[in-house]
Amino acid sequence: MIQRAITTPKPRVESVRQQVYLELRRAMEQGTFKPGTRLPASREQAKTLGVSRNSVLWALERLQSEGYVVARVGDGSYVADDVGALQKPVGARPGKRVPRETLHASIAGSLSQRGQLIADTVLRWNPPLQPAVPFRIGAPEVATFPFALWDRLARQASTPQRMAQAQYLDPAGAPALRDAIAQWLWVSRGIRCEAAQVVVCSGSQQAIDLIGRLLLDVGDEALVEDPGYPGIRASLAGHGVVVRPVPVDAEGLVVEQAATLWPAARLAVVTPTSQFPTGVRMSLKRRLALLDWANAQRAWIVEDDYDGEFQYGTHRLPALCSLPHAERVLYVGTFSKTLHPGLRLGFVVLPHALANAFAMARALTDRHAPGDLQAVLARFITDGHLLRHLRRMRELYPQRQQVLIDALAQASKGRLVLQPSEQGMHLLHELPLGHNDQALSARAQEAGILLAPLSRYTIHSKRRGWLFGYAGYDTAALRKAATSLGTLI
């Protein structure tokens, strides 16, 4: 019986006594040792298992402290009666085992309505392939990131500074970082704001989450671009917000149609500098119409400027919130694209009246961003390293874009010709209406290529095509992936 209940532990990371403990506990939980059963003597167990008696004694003492075993003086050790409750699923009839699939379905069905909305979202997280594989979108260049410089800045912190950063910090963000971001936005994006209006977040996704929780109630309507980023509408839907899709054309979000179809909307989320995923710029006419709509409706505009730093033309388009009468625009930025996503740092620029509420909401979720990261990033910005890094990327990315265009045209023998863009980190090849974009994407994935179909980002839109990320891949990787894709077209 002992040999059937406890097999000789296999070599693993755990210590021998830990293995003995785990095997004994498993035997009790699975019913091999019934409640009230007298356990074999420690010497006998040690001999059977081929381990020292001390290992068995340690395991029994731990099981006794956890309530699995009851020791009776002069009579040995017994399996506690309470262990019987662990040997049958909760709610099961005596003698009948509940299938694992039934238990799983029962647990999954216990989600709240908002939890079910989140679980059913089209957004799915799949661990990225290592190393990164073209043509995944949103991946910045990390191979040439100045890690050594970053580490040097981190080491320059004094002991008192490190001690201060090791404490609970302001949930709105470190004052030095908020001040650096405010100054950077004025120089880079033409945004006039004070440090007190900046709330540091764990990337732009947390900023969207805070906006949905603090500014919208369950049942409120929010406008989103169609096609657009699924993470935005998933976050809003998770808060019980009714997402209303609005078409995107060559000038951006069709504001007039949005105002007509959804007059009760209280918020609109847009990507005006480089619309995701089409890459178009919102025209000045549309920008002004959107501001007029927000001011007339007392609604909010969320400007998601996810890659606004990557504009390659002679003249750079300023941020929407830098325009006059943009008081109802909430500006969301991220360092996931300008630096790298591993930092998990972003920010939202708010009216003064909202900043404290957003800071308190941030405190309720994850308290604050890591202090040491905030301190290094503040130095990275104020010492001019961010500007120099972005200058290098603004030279590198257009070069890689052209390599991608040329390589795909050659590999496909002219059947797949991408149009260049003066902004962004990916290119869109759009198909005529009625075409399918899923089949090639599936074949490409089988060949080890990440080719996102445009249909993945649509709600009601019938637009189809493929997205080609190029920013995070060197010349050799882009050409290799283009050659492989050319054989599939």
Tab-separated table of C-alpha atoms in Angstrom:
chain	number	residue	atom	x	y	z
A	1	MET	CA	0.000	0.000	0.000
A	2	ILE	CA	2.833	2.359	0.878
A	3	GLN	CA	4.599	1.637	-2.403
A	4	ARG	CA	1.438	2.339	-4.384
A	5	ALA	CA	0.683	5.535	-2.454
A	6	ILE	CA	4.149	7.055	-2.508
A	7	THR	CA	6.565	6.455	-5.336
A	8	THR	CA	10.261	7.116	-5.009
A	9	PRO	CA	10.687	10.844	-5.632
A	10	LYS	CA	12.251	11.729	-8.950
A	11	PRO	CA	15.163	14.163	-8.995
A	12	ARG	CA	13.668	17.635	-9.107
A	13	VAL	CA	14.418	21.125	-7.888
A	14	GLU	CA	12.702	20.469	-4.527
A	15	SER	CA	14.681	19.002	-1.643
A	16	VAL	CA	14.158	15.351	-0.725
A	17	ARG	CA	12.103	16.186	2.362
A	18	GLN	CA	9.958	18.585	0.285
A	19	GLN	CA	9.292	15.794	-2.213
A	20	VAL	CA	8.280	13.404	0.569
A	21	TYR	CA	5.931	16.039	1.994
A	22	LEU	CA	4.314	16.729	-1.376
A	23	GLU	CA	3.800	13.038	-2.160
A	24	LEU	CA	2.263	12.333	1.251
A	25	ARG	CA	-0.049	15.325	0.976
A	26	ARG	CA	-1.101	14.335	-2.545
A	27	ALA	CA	-1.878	10.804	-1.361
A	28	MET	CA	-4.151	12.176	1.354
A	29	GLU	CA	-5.921	14.675	-0.928
A	30	GLN	CA	-6.546	12.064	-3.623
A	31	GLY	CA	-7.914	9.514	-1.157
A	32	THR	CA	-5.109	6.954	-1.211
A	33	PHE	CA	-4.843	7.525	2.535
A	34	LYS	CA	-8.399	7.745	3.907
A	35	PRO	CA	-9.371	9.930	6.892
A	36	GLY	CA	-8.605	8.120	10.129
A	37	THR	CA	-6.019	5.858	8.488
A	38	ARG	CA	-2.963	5.127	10.592
A	39	LEU	CA	0.167	6.100	8.698
A	40	PRO	CA	3.090	3.679	8.525
A	41	ALA	CA	5.884	4.230	11.006
A	42	SER	CA	8.487	6.774	9.969
A	43	ARG	CA	11.275	4.172	9.845
A	44	GLU	CA	9.181	1.959	7.551
A	45	GLN	CA	8.333	4.848	5.243
A	46	ALA	CA	11.968	5.955	5.082
A	47	LYS	CA	13.095	2.438	4.157
A	48	THR	CA	10.405	2.071	1.496
A	49	LEU	CA	11.183	5.458	-0.077
A	50	GLY	CA	14.927	5.125	0.168
A	51	VAL	CA	15.305	8.394	2.079
A	52	SER	CA	16.486	9.329	5.560
A	53	ARG	CA	14.124	9.064	8.498
A	54	ASN	CA	14.683	12.766	9.226
A	55	SER	CA	13.161	13.640	5.845
A	56	VAL	CA	10.031	11.641	6.683
A	57	LEU	CA	9.801	13.135	10.162
A	58	TRP	CA	10.106	16.660	8.743
A	59	ALA	CA	7.316	15.928	6.244
A	60	LEU	CA	5.042	14.498	8.941
A	61	GLU	CA	5.657	17.457	11.249
A	62	ARG	CA	4.724	19.873	8.482
A	63	LEU	CA	1.592	17.923	7.606
A	64	GLN	CA	0.644	17.937	11.279
A	65	SER	CA	1.099	21.711	11.495
A	66	GLU	CA	-1.149	22.113	8.431
A	67	GLY	CA	-3.891	19.920	9.899
A	68	TYR	CA	-3.474	16.929	7.570
A	69	VAL	CA	-2.058	14.614	10.232
A	70	VAL	CA	-3.019	14.022	13.879
A	71	ALA	CA	-0.342	12.570	16.173
A	72	ARG	CA	-1.478	10.355	19.036
A	73	VAL	CA	1.048	9.858	21.805
A	74	GLY	CA	2.197	6.255	21.878
A	75	ASP	CA	-0.076	5.307	18.982
A	76	GLY	CA	1.505	6.901	15.879
A	77	SER	CA	0.191	9.329	13.279
A	78	TYR	CA	-3.258	9.293	11.648
A	79	VAL	CA	-4.833	11.081	8.680
A	80	ALA	CA	-7.066	13.834	10.068
A	81	ASP	CA	-10.816	13.438	9.636
A	82	ASP	CA	-11.065	16.905	8.033
A	83	VAL	CA	-9.008	15.718	5.060
A	84	GLY	CA	-12.079	13.908	3.789
A	85	ALA	CA	-13.531	17.230	2.641
A	86	LEU	CA	-10.588	17.566	0.228
A	87	GLN	CA	-11.201	14.190	-1.359
A	88	LYS	CA	-14.438	15.122	-3.166
A	89	PRO	CA	-15.369	18.158	-5.249
A	90	VAL	CA	-17.511	20.796	-3.566
A	91	GLY	CA	-21.199	20.147	-4.279
A	92	ALA	CA	-20.675	16.595	-5.513
A	93	ARG	CA	-23.032	13.796	-4.437
A	94	PRO	CA	-21.408	11.058	-2.350
A	95	GLY	CA	-19.853	8.431	-4.561
A	96	LYS	CA	-20.121	10.474	-7.764
A	97	ARG	CA	-17.134	12.365	-9.172
A	98	VAL	CA	-17.738	15.666	-10.951
A	99	PRO	CA	-15.933	15.813	-14.353
A	100	ARG	CA	-13.150	18.370	-14.603
A	101	GLU	CA	-14.858	20.006	-17.599
A	102	THR	CA	-18.025	20.560	-15.534
A	103	LEU	CA	-16.055	22.154	-12.723
A	104	HIS	CA	-14.238	24.405	-15.184
A	105	ALA	CA	-17.494	25.527	-16.795
A	106	SER	CA	-19.024	26.191	-13.386
A	107	ILE	CA	-16.106	28.378	-12.321
A	108	ALA	CA	-15.982	30.266	-15.638
A	109	GLY	CA	-19.717	30.939	-15.368
A	110	SER	CA	-19.247	32.722	-12.059
A	111	LEU	CA	-17.751	35.819	-13.703
A	112	SER	CA	-19.599	39.089	-13.239
A	113	GLN	CA	-21.273	40.638	-16.273
A	114	ARG	CA	-18.344	43.010	-16.700
A	115	GLY	CA	-15.917	40.134	-16.171
A	116	GLN	CA	-17.626	38.178	-18.941
A	117	LEU	CA	-17.345	41.169	-21.270
A	118	ILE	CA	-13.619	41.252	-20.633
A	119	ALA	CA	-13.246	37.493	-21.083
A	120	ASP	CA	-15.180	37.543	-24.363
A	121	THR	CA	-13.213	40.411	-25.886
A	122	VAL	CA	-11.573	39.971	-29.252
A	123	LEU	CA	-8.288	41.058	-27.684
A	124	ARG	CA	-6.161	38.026	-26.898
A	125	TRP	CA	-2.730	38.031	-25.338
A	126	ASN	CA	-0.331	35.558	-26.866
A	127	PRO	CA	3.255	35.453	-25.614
A	128	PRO	CA	5.469	37.039	-28.303
A	129	LEU	CA	7.862	34.836	-30.195
A	130	GLN	CA	11.498	35.195	-29.175
A	131	PRO	CA	13.245	36.658	-31.006
A	132	ALA	CA	10.616	38.974	-32.488
A	133	VAL	CA	9.312	37.848	-35.878
A	134	PRO	CA	8.370	40.172	-38.771
A	135	PHE	CA	5.876	41.612	-39.550
A	136	ARG	CA	4.511	42.054	-36.059
A	137	ILE	CA	3.173	45.586	-35.623
A	138	GLY	CA	3.915	47.909	-32.719
A	139	ALA	CA	7.377	46.461	-32.040
A	140	PRO	CA	10.020	49.210	-31.752
A	141	GLU	CA	13.746	48.819	-32.311
A	142	VAL	CA	15.326	47.480	-29.115
A	143	ALA	CA	18.635	46.032	-30.341
A	144	THR	CA	20.208	49.501	-30.473
A	145	PHE	CA	18.528	50.876	-27.351
A	146	PRO	CA	21.198	52.512	-25.111
A	147	PHE	CA	20.937	49.977	-22.287
A	148	ALA	CA	24.461	50.735	-21.052
A	149	LEU	CA	23.590	54.427	-20.789
A	150	TRP	CA	20.363	53.582	-18.983
A	151	ASP	CA	22.261	51.425	-16.482
A	152	ARG	CA	24.816	54.172	-15.937
A	153	LEU	CA	22.081	56.665	-15.119
A	154	ALA	CA	20.591	54.182	-12.662
A	155	ARG	CA	23.938	53.734	-10.898
A	156	GLN	CA	24.345	57.480	-10.478
A	157	ALA	CA	21.558	57.594	-7.893
A	158	SER	CA	22.888	58.218	-4.376
A	159	THR	CA	21.992	56.016	-1.418
A	160	PRO	CA	19.558	58.604	0.021
A	161	GLN	CA	17.893	58.881	-3.395
A	162	ARG	CA	17.521	55.117	-3.623
A	163	MET	CA	16.097	54.974	-0.130
A	164	ALA	CA	13.566	57.643	-1.061
A	165	GLN	CA	12.571	55.725	-4.205
A	166	ALA	CA	12.094	52.558	-2.148
A	167	GLN	CA	9.204	54.110	-0.207
A	168	TYR	CA	5.534	54.446	-1.129
A	169	LEU	CA	5.417	57.223	-3.714
A	170	ASP	CA	2.954	59.692	-5.186
A	171	PRO	CA	0.474	57.639	-7.274
A	172	ALA	CA	0.400	60.457	-9.854
A	173	GLY	CA	4.089	59.878	-10.526
A	174	ALA	CA	7.469	61.167	-9.411
A	175	PRO	CA	7.539	64.996	-9.510
A	176	ALA	CA	10.768	64.987	-11.528
A	177	LEU	CA	9.270	62.714	-14.187
A	178	ARG	CA	5.990	64.626	-14.402
A	179	ASP	CA	7.938	67.855	-14.849
A	180	ALA	CA	10.173	66.264	-17.510
A	181	ILE	CA	7.151	64.948	-19.429
A	182	ALA	CA	5.433	68.348	-19.348
A	183	GLN	CA	8.534	70.073	-20.718
A	184	TRP	CA	9.036	67.377	-23.344
A	185	LEU	CA	5.449	67.649	-24.596
A	186	TRP	CA	5.823	71.386	-25.131
A	187	VAL	CA	9.040	70.974	-27.133
A	188	SER	CA	8.030	67.850	-29.051
A	189	ARG	CA	4.248	67.978	-29.514
A	190	GLY	CA	3.365	71.630	-28.930
A	191	ILE	CA	1.308	70.815	-25.823
A	192	ARG	CA	1.219	73.432	-23.064
A	193	CYS	CA	0.593	71.742	-19.748
A	194	GLU	CA	1.875	71.804	-16.187
A	195	ALA	CA	3.435	68.914	-14.323
A	196	ALA	CA	0.397	68.839	-12.028
A	197	GLN	CA	-1.751	67.821	-15.025
A	198	VAL	CA	0.382	64.752	-15.790
A	199	VAL	CA	-0.462	61.363	-14.240
A	200	VAL	CA	2.084	58.610	-14.871
A	201	CYS	CA	0.530	55.248	-15.835
A	202	SER	CA	1.639	51.721	-16.661
A	203	GLY	CA	1.433	52.356	-20.381
A	204	SER	CA	-1.401	53.870	-22.389
A	205	GLN	CA	-3.693	50.899	-21.720
A	206	GLN	CA	-3.932	51.771	-18.033
A	207	ALA	CA	-4.676	55.375	-18.961
A	208	ILE	CA	-7.629	54.203	-21.081
A	209	ASP	CA	-8.784	51.998	-18.208
A	210	LEU	CA	-8.717	54.905	-15.745
A	211	ILE	CA	-10.616	57.133	-18.167
A	212	GLY	CA	-13.328	54.519	-18.634
A	213	ARG	CA	-13.743	54.028	-14.897
A	214	LEU	CA	-13.700	57.662	-13.849
A	215	LEU	CA	-15.558	59.469	-16.632
A	216	LEU	CA	-18.164	56.958	-17.820
A	217	ASP	CA	-20.988	55.056	-16.167
A	218	VAL	CA	-22.397	51.669	-17.088
A	219	GLY	CA	-24.544	52.097	-20.202
A	220	ASP	CA	-22.832	55.297	-21.388
A	221	GLU	CA	-21.862	55.413	-25.054
A	222	ALA	CA	-18.324	55.929	-26.363
A	223	LEU	CA	-17.204	56.445	-29.963
A	224	VAL	CA	-14.296	54.394	-31.296
A	225	GLU	CA	-12.658	54.250	-34.704
A	226	ASP	CA	-13.625	51.407	-37.041
A	227	PRO	CA	-11.157	49.938	-37.846
A	228	GLY	CA	-9.339	50.675	-34.615
A	229	TYR	CA	-7.343	49.233	-31.740
A	230	PRO	CA	-9.228	46.360	-30.026
A	231	GLY	CA	-7.623	47.078	-26.656
A	232	ILE	CA	-9.474	50.390	-26.421
A	233	ARG	CA	-12.937	49.044	-27.023
A	234	ALA	CA	-12.220	45.988	-24.854
A	235	SER	CA	-11.248	48.202	-21.925
A	236	LEU	CA	-14.330	50.390	-22.292
A	237	ALA	CA	-16.664	47.415	-22.710
A	238	GLY	CA	-15.164	45.896	-19.569
A	239	HIS	CA	-16.540	48.872	-17.632
A	240	GLY	CA	-20.029	48.371	-19.050
A	241	VAL	CA	-19.657	51.138	-21.632
A	242	VAL	CA	-21.550	50.746	-24.920
A	243	VAL	CA	-18.980	51.027	-27.714
A	244	ARG	CA	-20.198	52.774	-30.874
A	245	PRO	CA	-18.039	52.213	-33.987
A	246	VAL	CA	-17.493	55.141	-36.360
A	247	PRO	CA	-16.051	54.735	-39.882
A	248	VAL	CA	-12.636	56.113	-40.793
A	249	ASP	CA	-11.893	57.593	-44.214
A	250	ALA	CA	-8.948	59.466	-45.762
A	251	GLU	CA	-9.442	62.357	-43.305
A	252	GLY	CA	-9.849	60.268	-40.163
A	253	LEU	CA	-12.922	59.699	-37.998
A	254	VAL	CA	-16.130	60.733	-39.801
A	255	VAL	CA	-17.313	63.179	-37.130
A	256	GLU	CA	-20.543	64.224	-38.844
A	257	GLN	CA	-21.712	60.627	-39.119
A	258	ALA	CA	-20.796	59.973	-35.492
A	259	ALA	CA	-22.789	62.974	-34.277
A	260	THR	CA	-25.815	61.889	-36.312
A	261	LEU	CA	-25.795	58.198	-35.409
A	262	TRP	CA	-24.789	58.452	-31.758
A	263	PRO	CA	-26.003	61.798	-30.350
A	264	ALA	CA	-25.822	60.550	-26.751
A	265	ALA	CA	-22.124	59.614	-26.840
A	266	ARG	CA	-20.111	61.006	-23.951
A	267	LEU	CA	-16.612	60.191	-25.141
A	268	ALA	CA	-14.640	59.626	-28.343
A	269	VAL	CA	-11.278	57.866	-28.599
A	270	VAL	CA	-9.192	58.834	-31.629
A	271	THR	CA	-5.670	58.406	-32.985
A	272	PRO	CA	-5.447	61.624	-35.029
A	273	THR	CA	-1.710	61.824	-35.759
A	274	SER	CA	-1.454	58.346	-37.267
A	275	GLN	CA	-4.775	56.543	-37.216
A	276	PHE	CA	-4.454	52.979	-36.042
A	277	PRO	CA	-4.342	50.849	-38.093
A	278	THR	CA	-4.839	52.715	-41.396
A	279	GLY	CA	-2.126	55.337	-40.785
A	280	VAL	CA	-4.140	58.318	-42.100
A	281	ARG	CA	-3.833	61.760	-40.521
A	282	MET	CA	-6.930	63.489	-39.264
A	283	SER	CA	-7.457	66.641	-41.293
A	284	LEU	CA	-7.692	70.057	-39.644
A	285	LYS	CA	-11.329	70.281	-40.704
A	286	ARG	CA	-12.153	67.027	-38.900
A	287	ARG	CA	-10.120	68.033	-35.853
A	288	LEU	CA	-12.032	71.266	-35.495
A	289	ALA	CA	-15.348	69.460	-36.032
A	290	LEU	CA	-14.431	66.957	-33.326
A	291	LEU	CA	-13.555	69.746	-30.878
A	292	ASP	CA	-16.840	71.500	-31.661
A	293	TRP	CA	-18.730	68.259	-31.044
A	294	ALA	CA	-17.057	67.700	-27.661
A	295	ASN	CA	-17.631	71.262	-26.475
A	296	ALA	CA	-21.263	71.298	-27.622
A	297	GLN	CA	-22.043	67.895	-26.091
A	298	ARG	CA	-19.860	68.392	-23.014
A	299	ALA	CA	-18.234	65.143	-24.027
A	300	TRP	CA	-14.606	64.044	-23.768
A	301	ILE	CA	-12.036	63.327	-26.452
A	302	VAL	CA	-9.243	60.864	-25.753
A	303	GLU	CA	-6.251	61.538	-28.002
A	304	ASP	CA	-4.207	58.342	-28.147
A	305	ASP	CA	-0.873	59.561	-29.519
A	306	TYR	CA	0.716	56.108	-29.423
A	307	ASP	CA	3.400	56.768	-32.065
A	308	GLY	CA	3.092	60.504	-32.693
A	309	GLU	CA	6.855	60.926	-32.260
A	310	PHE	CA	7.510	59.023	-35.457
A	311	GLN	CA	6.775	61.540	-38.180
A	312	TYR	CA	9.359	61.581	-40.961
A	313	GLY	CA	8.298	64.462	-43.193
A	314	THR	CA	9.610	68.001	-43.205
A	315	HIS	CA	6.705	69.297	-41.125
A	316	ARG	CA	5.358	67.469	-38.102
A	317	LEU	CA	1.653	67.464	-37.287
A	318	PRO	CA	0.998	68.909	-33.803
A	319	ALA	CA	-1.144	67.126	-31.266
A	320	LEU	CA	-4.911	67.614	-31.305
A	321	CYS	CA	-4.874	68.921	-27.741
A	322	SER	CA	-2.451	71.706	-28.736
A	323	LEU	CA	-5.226	73.401	-30.746
A	324	PRO	CA	-7.390	76.205	-29.309
A	325	HIS	CA	-10.595	75.166	-27.487
A	326	ALA	CA	-9.157	71.707	-26.692
A	327	GLU	CA	-9.973	71.833	-22.991
A	328	ARG	CA	-11.989	68.620	-23.212
A	329	VAL	CA	-9.162	66.608	-24.794
A	330	LEU	CA	-7.345	64.047	-22.638
A	331	TYR	CA	-3.914	63.329	-24.096
A	332	VAL	CA	-2.566	59.778	-23.684
A	333	GLY	CA	1.088	59.030	-24.387
A	334	THR	CA	3.378	56.039	-23.950
A	335	PHE	CA	7.074	55.228	-23.823
A	336	SER	CA	6.402	51.704	-25.099
A	337	LYS	CA	6.952	52.874	-28.678
A	338	THR	CA	9.448	55.719	-28.179
A	339	LEU	CA	11.717	53.570	-25.958
A	340	HIS	CA	10.541	49.994	-25.384
A	341	PRO	CA	7.427	48.250	-24.007
A	342	GLY	CA	9.332	46.588	-21.180
A	343	LEU	CA	9.375	49.893	-19.295
A	344	ARG	CA	5.586	49.805	-18.812
A	345	LEU	CA	5.450	53.566	-18.458
A	346	GLY	CA	3.022	55.994	-20.053
A	347	PHE	CA	1.013	59.015	-19.006
A	348	VAL	CA	-2.194	60.968	-19.412
A	349	VAL	CA	-2.498	64.766	-19.475
A	350	LEU	CA	-5.674	65.954	-17.744
A	351	PRO	CA	-7.471	69.131	-16.744
A	352	HIS	CA	-6.358	70.272	-13.280
A	353	ALA	CA	-9.775	69.406	-11.839
A	354	LEU	CA	-9.407	65.715	-12.782
A	355	ALA	CA	-5.763	65.062	-11.895
A	356	ASN	CA	-6.305	64.250	-8.219
A	357	ALA	CA	-9.152	61.808	-8.915
A	358	PHE	CA	-7.034	59.979	-11.489
A	359	ALA	CA	-4.130	59.785	-9.039
A	360	MET	CA	-6.403	58.259	-6.387
A	361	ALA	CA	-7.741	55.715	-8.892
A	362	ARG	CA	-4.175	54.825	-9.832
A	363	ALA	CA	-3.437	54.275	-6.139
A	364	LEU	CA	-6.337	51.805	-5.920
A	365	THR	CA	-5.071	49.669	-8.803
A	366	ASP	CA	-1.297	49.309	-8.443
A	367	ARG	CA	-0.368	52.204	-6.138
A	368	HIS	CA	2.354	53.762	-8.329
A	369	ALA	CA	5.005	53.025	-10.928
A	370	PRO	CA	8.442	51.778	-9.737
A	371	GLY	CA	10.373	54.692	-8.296
A	372	ASP	CA	13.761	53.763	-9.715
A	373	LEU	CA	12.399	53.501	-13.263
A	374	GLN	CA	10.703	56.870	-12.956
A	375	ALA	CA	13.898	58.489	-11.693
A	376	VAL	CA	16.021	57.102	-14.529
A	377	LEU	CA	13.461	58.044	-17.167
A	378	ALA	CA	13.305	61.599	-15.824
A	379	ARG	CA	17.096	61.880	-16.175
A	380	PHE	CA	16.944	60.242	-19.607
A	381	ILE	CA	14.557	62.957	-20.785
A	382	THR	CA	16.071	66.015	-19.125
A	383	ASP	CA	19.648	65.122	-20.129
A	384	GLY	CA	18.631	65.002	-23.801
A	385	HIS	CA	18.980	61.243	-24.311
A	386	LEU	CA	15.354	60.776	-25.376
A	387	LEU	CA	15.739	63.404	-28.090
A	388	ARG	CA	18.937	61.795	-29.390
A	389	HIS	CA	17.400	58.325	-29.346
A	390	LEU	CA	14.334	59.491	-31.268
A	391	ARG	CA	16.500	61.249	-33.849
A	392	ARG	CA	18.258	57.954	-34.532
A	393	MET	CA	14.957	56.110	-34.802
A	394	ARG	CA	13.510	58.755	-37.143
A	395	GLU	CA	16.428	58.101	-39.452
A	396	LEU	CA	16.364	54.320	-39.079
A	397	TYR	CA	12.646	53.619	-39.468
A	398	PRO	CA	12.174	55.255	-42.910
A	399	GLN	CA	15.164	53.266	-44.151
A	400	ARG	CA	13.611	50.034	-42.949
A	401	GLN	CA	10.287	51.057	-44.424
A	402	GLN	CA	11.879	51.396	-47.849
A	403	VAL	CA	13.662	48.060	-47.485
A	404	LEU	CA	10.305	46.451	-46.725
A	405	ILE	CA	8.617	48.055	-49.724
A	406	ASP	CA	11.385	47.014	-52.130
A	407	ALA	CA	11.736	43.496	-50.736
A	408	LEU	CA	8.007	42.732	-50.900
A	409	ALA	CA	7.669	44.111	-54.413
A	410	GLN	CA	10.564	41.955	-55.581
A	411	ALA	CA	9.511	38.812	-53.711
A	412	SER	CA	5.912	39.044	-54.939
A	413	LYS	CA	6.977	39.974	-58.477
A	414	GLY	CA	5.099	43.247	-58.263
A	415	ARG	CA	1.825	41.851	-56.957
A	416	LEU	CA	2.282	43.325	-53.478
A	417	VAL	CA	3.423	46.939	-53.635
A	418	LEU	CA	3.150	48.947	-50.419
A	419	GLN	CA	2.737	52.709	-50.411
A	420	PRO	CA	5.253	54.673	-48.322
A	421	SER	CA	4.121	56.659	-45.304
A	422	GLU	CA	5.574	59.709	-43.578
A	423	GLN	CA	4.554	58.507	-40.121
A	424	GLY	CA	4.062	55.413	-38.029
A	425	MET	CA	5.778	52.070	-37.542
A	426	HIS	CA	3.833	49.870	-39.954
A	427	LEU	CA	2.311	49.969	-43.418
A	428	LEU	CA	-1.139	48.908	-44.564
A	429	HIS	CA	-1.826	47.125	-47.827
A	430	GLU	CA	-5.573	47.396	-48.360
A	431	LEU	CA	-7.502	44.964	-50.542
A	432	PRO	CA	-10.502	45.698	-52.762
A	433	LEU	CA	-13.872	45.240	-51.081
A	434	GLY	CA	-15.038	41.652	-50.966
A	435	HIS	CA	-11.585	40.109	-50.652
A	436	ASN	CA	-10.534	37.844	-47.782
A	437	ASP	CA	-7.467	38.683	-45.687
A	438	GLN	CA	-7.542	35.747	-43.273
A	439	ALA	CA	-6.260	32.960	-45.513
A	440	LEU	CA	-2.872	34.472	-46.322
A	441	SER	CA	-2.387	35.514	-42.695
A	442	ALA	CA	-3.004	31.931	-41.569
A	443	ARG	CA	-0.552	30.517	-44.128
A	444	ALA	CA	2.006	33.128	-43.164
A	445	GLN	CA	1.727	32.187	-39.491
A	446	GLU	CA	2.359	28.553	-40.374
A	447	ALA	CA	5.533	29.739	-42.106
A	448	GLY	CA	6.641	31.668	-39.015
A	449	ILE	CA	5.553	35.124	-40.227
A	450	LEU	CA	3.225	37.397	-38.238
A	451	LEU	CA	1.011	39.080	-40.835
A	452	ALA	CA	-1.931	40.749	-39.110
A	453	PRO	CA	-5.150	40.924	-41.179
A	454	LEU	CA	-6.958	44.265	-41.181
A	455	SER	CA	-10.216	42.445	-40.393
A	456	ARG	CA	-8.826	41.725	-36.900
A	457	TYR	CA	-9.258	45.430	-36.102
A	458	THR	CA	-12.708	46.039	-37.563
A	459	ILE	CA	-16.159	46.009	-35.966
A	460	HIS	CA	-18.681	46.703	-38.749
A	461	SER	CA	-16.235	47.888	-41.374
A	462	LYS	CA	-15.794	45.663	-44.441
A	463	ARG	CA	-12.280	46.940	-45.129
A	464	ARG	CA	-9.688	44.207	-45.566
A	465	GLY	CA	-5.937	44.064	-45.983
A	466	TRP	CA	-2.689	43.290	-44.171
A	467	LEU	CA	-0.474	45.198	-41.753
A	468	PHE	CA	3.299	45.094	-42.090
A	469	GLY	CA	5.363	46.126	-39.081
A	470	TYR	CA	8.905	47.120	-39.956
A	471	ALA	CA	10.305	49.306	-37.150
A	472	GLY	CA	11.688	46.576	-34.895
A	473	TYR	CA	13.394	44.392	-37.511
A	474	ASP	CA	16.763	44.733	-39.199
A	475	THR	CA	17.296	44.648	-42.949
A	476	ALA	CA	18.156	40.952	-43.096
A	477	ALA	CA	15.059	39.920	-41.139
A	478	LEU	CA	12.762	42.062	-43.306
A	479	ARG	CA	14.166	40.674	-46.547
A	480	LYS	CA	14.015	37.090	-45.310
A	481	ALA	CA	10.393	37.447	-44.219
A	482	ALA	CA	9.479	39.156	-47.498
A	483	THR	CA	11.044	36.319	-49.493
A	484	SER	CA	9.119	33.719	-47.488
A	485	LEU	CA	5.863	35.631	-47.878
A	486	GLY	CA	6.423	36.032	-51.609
A	487	THR	CA	6.268	32.271	-52.050
A	488	LEU	CA	2.834	32.226	-50.387
A	489	ILE	CA	1.206	34.923	-52.482
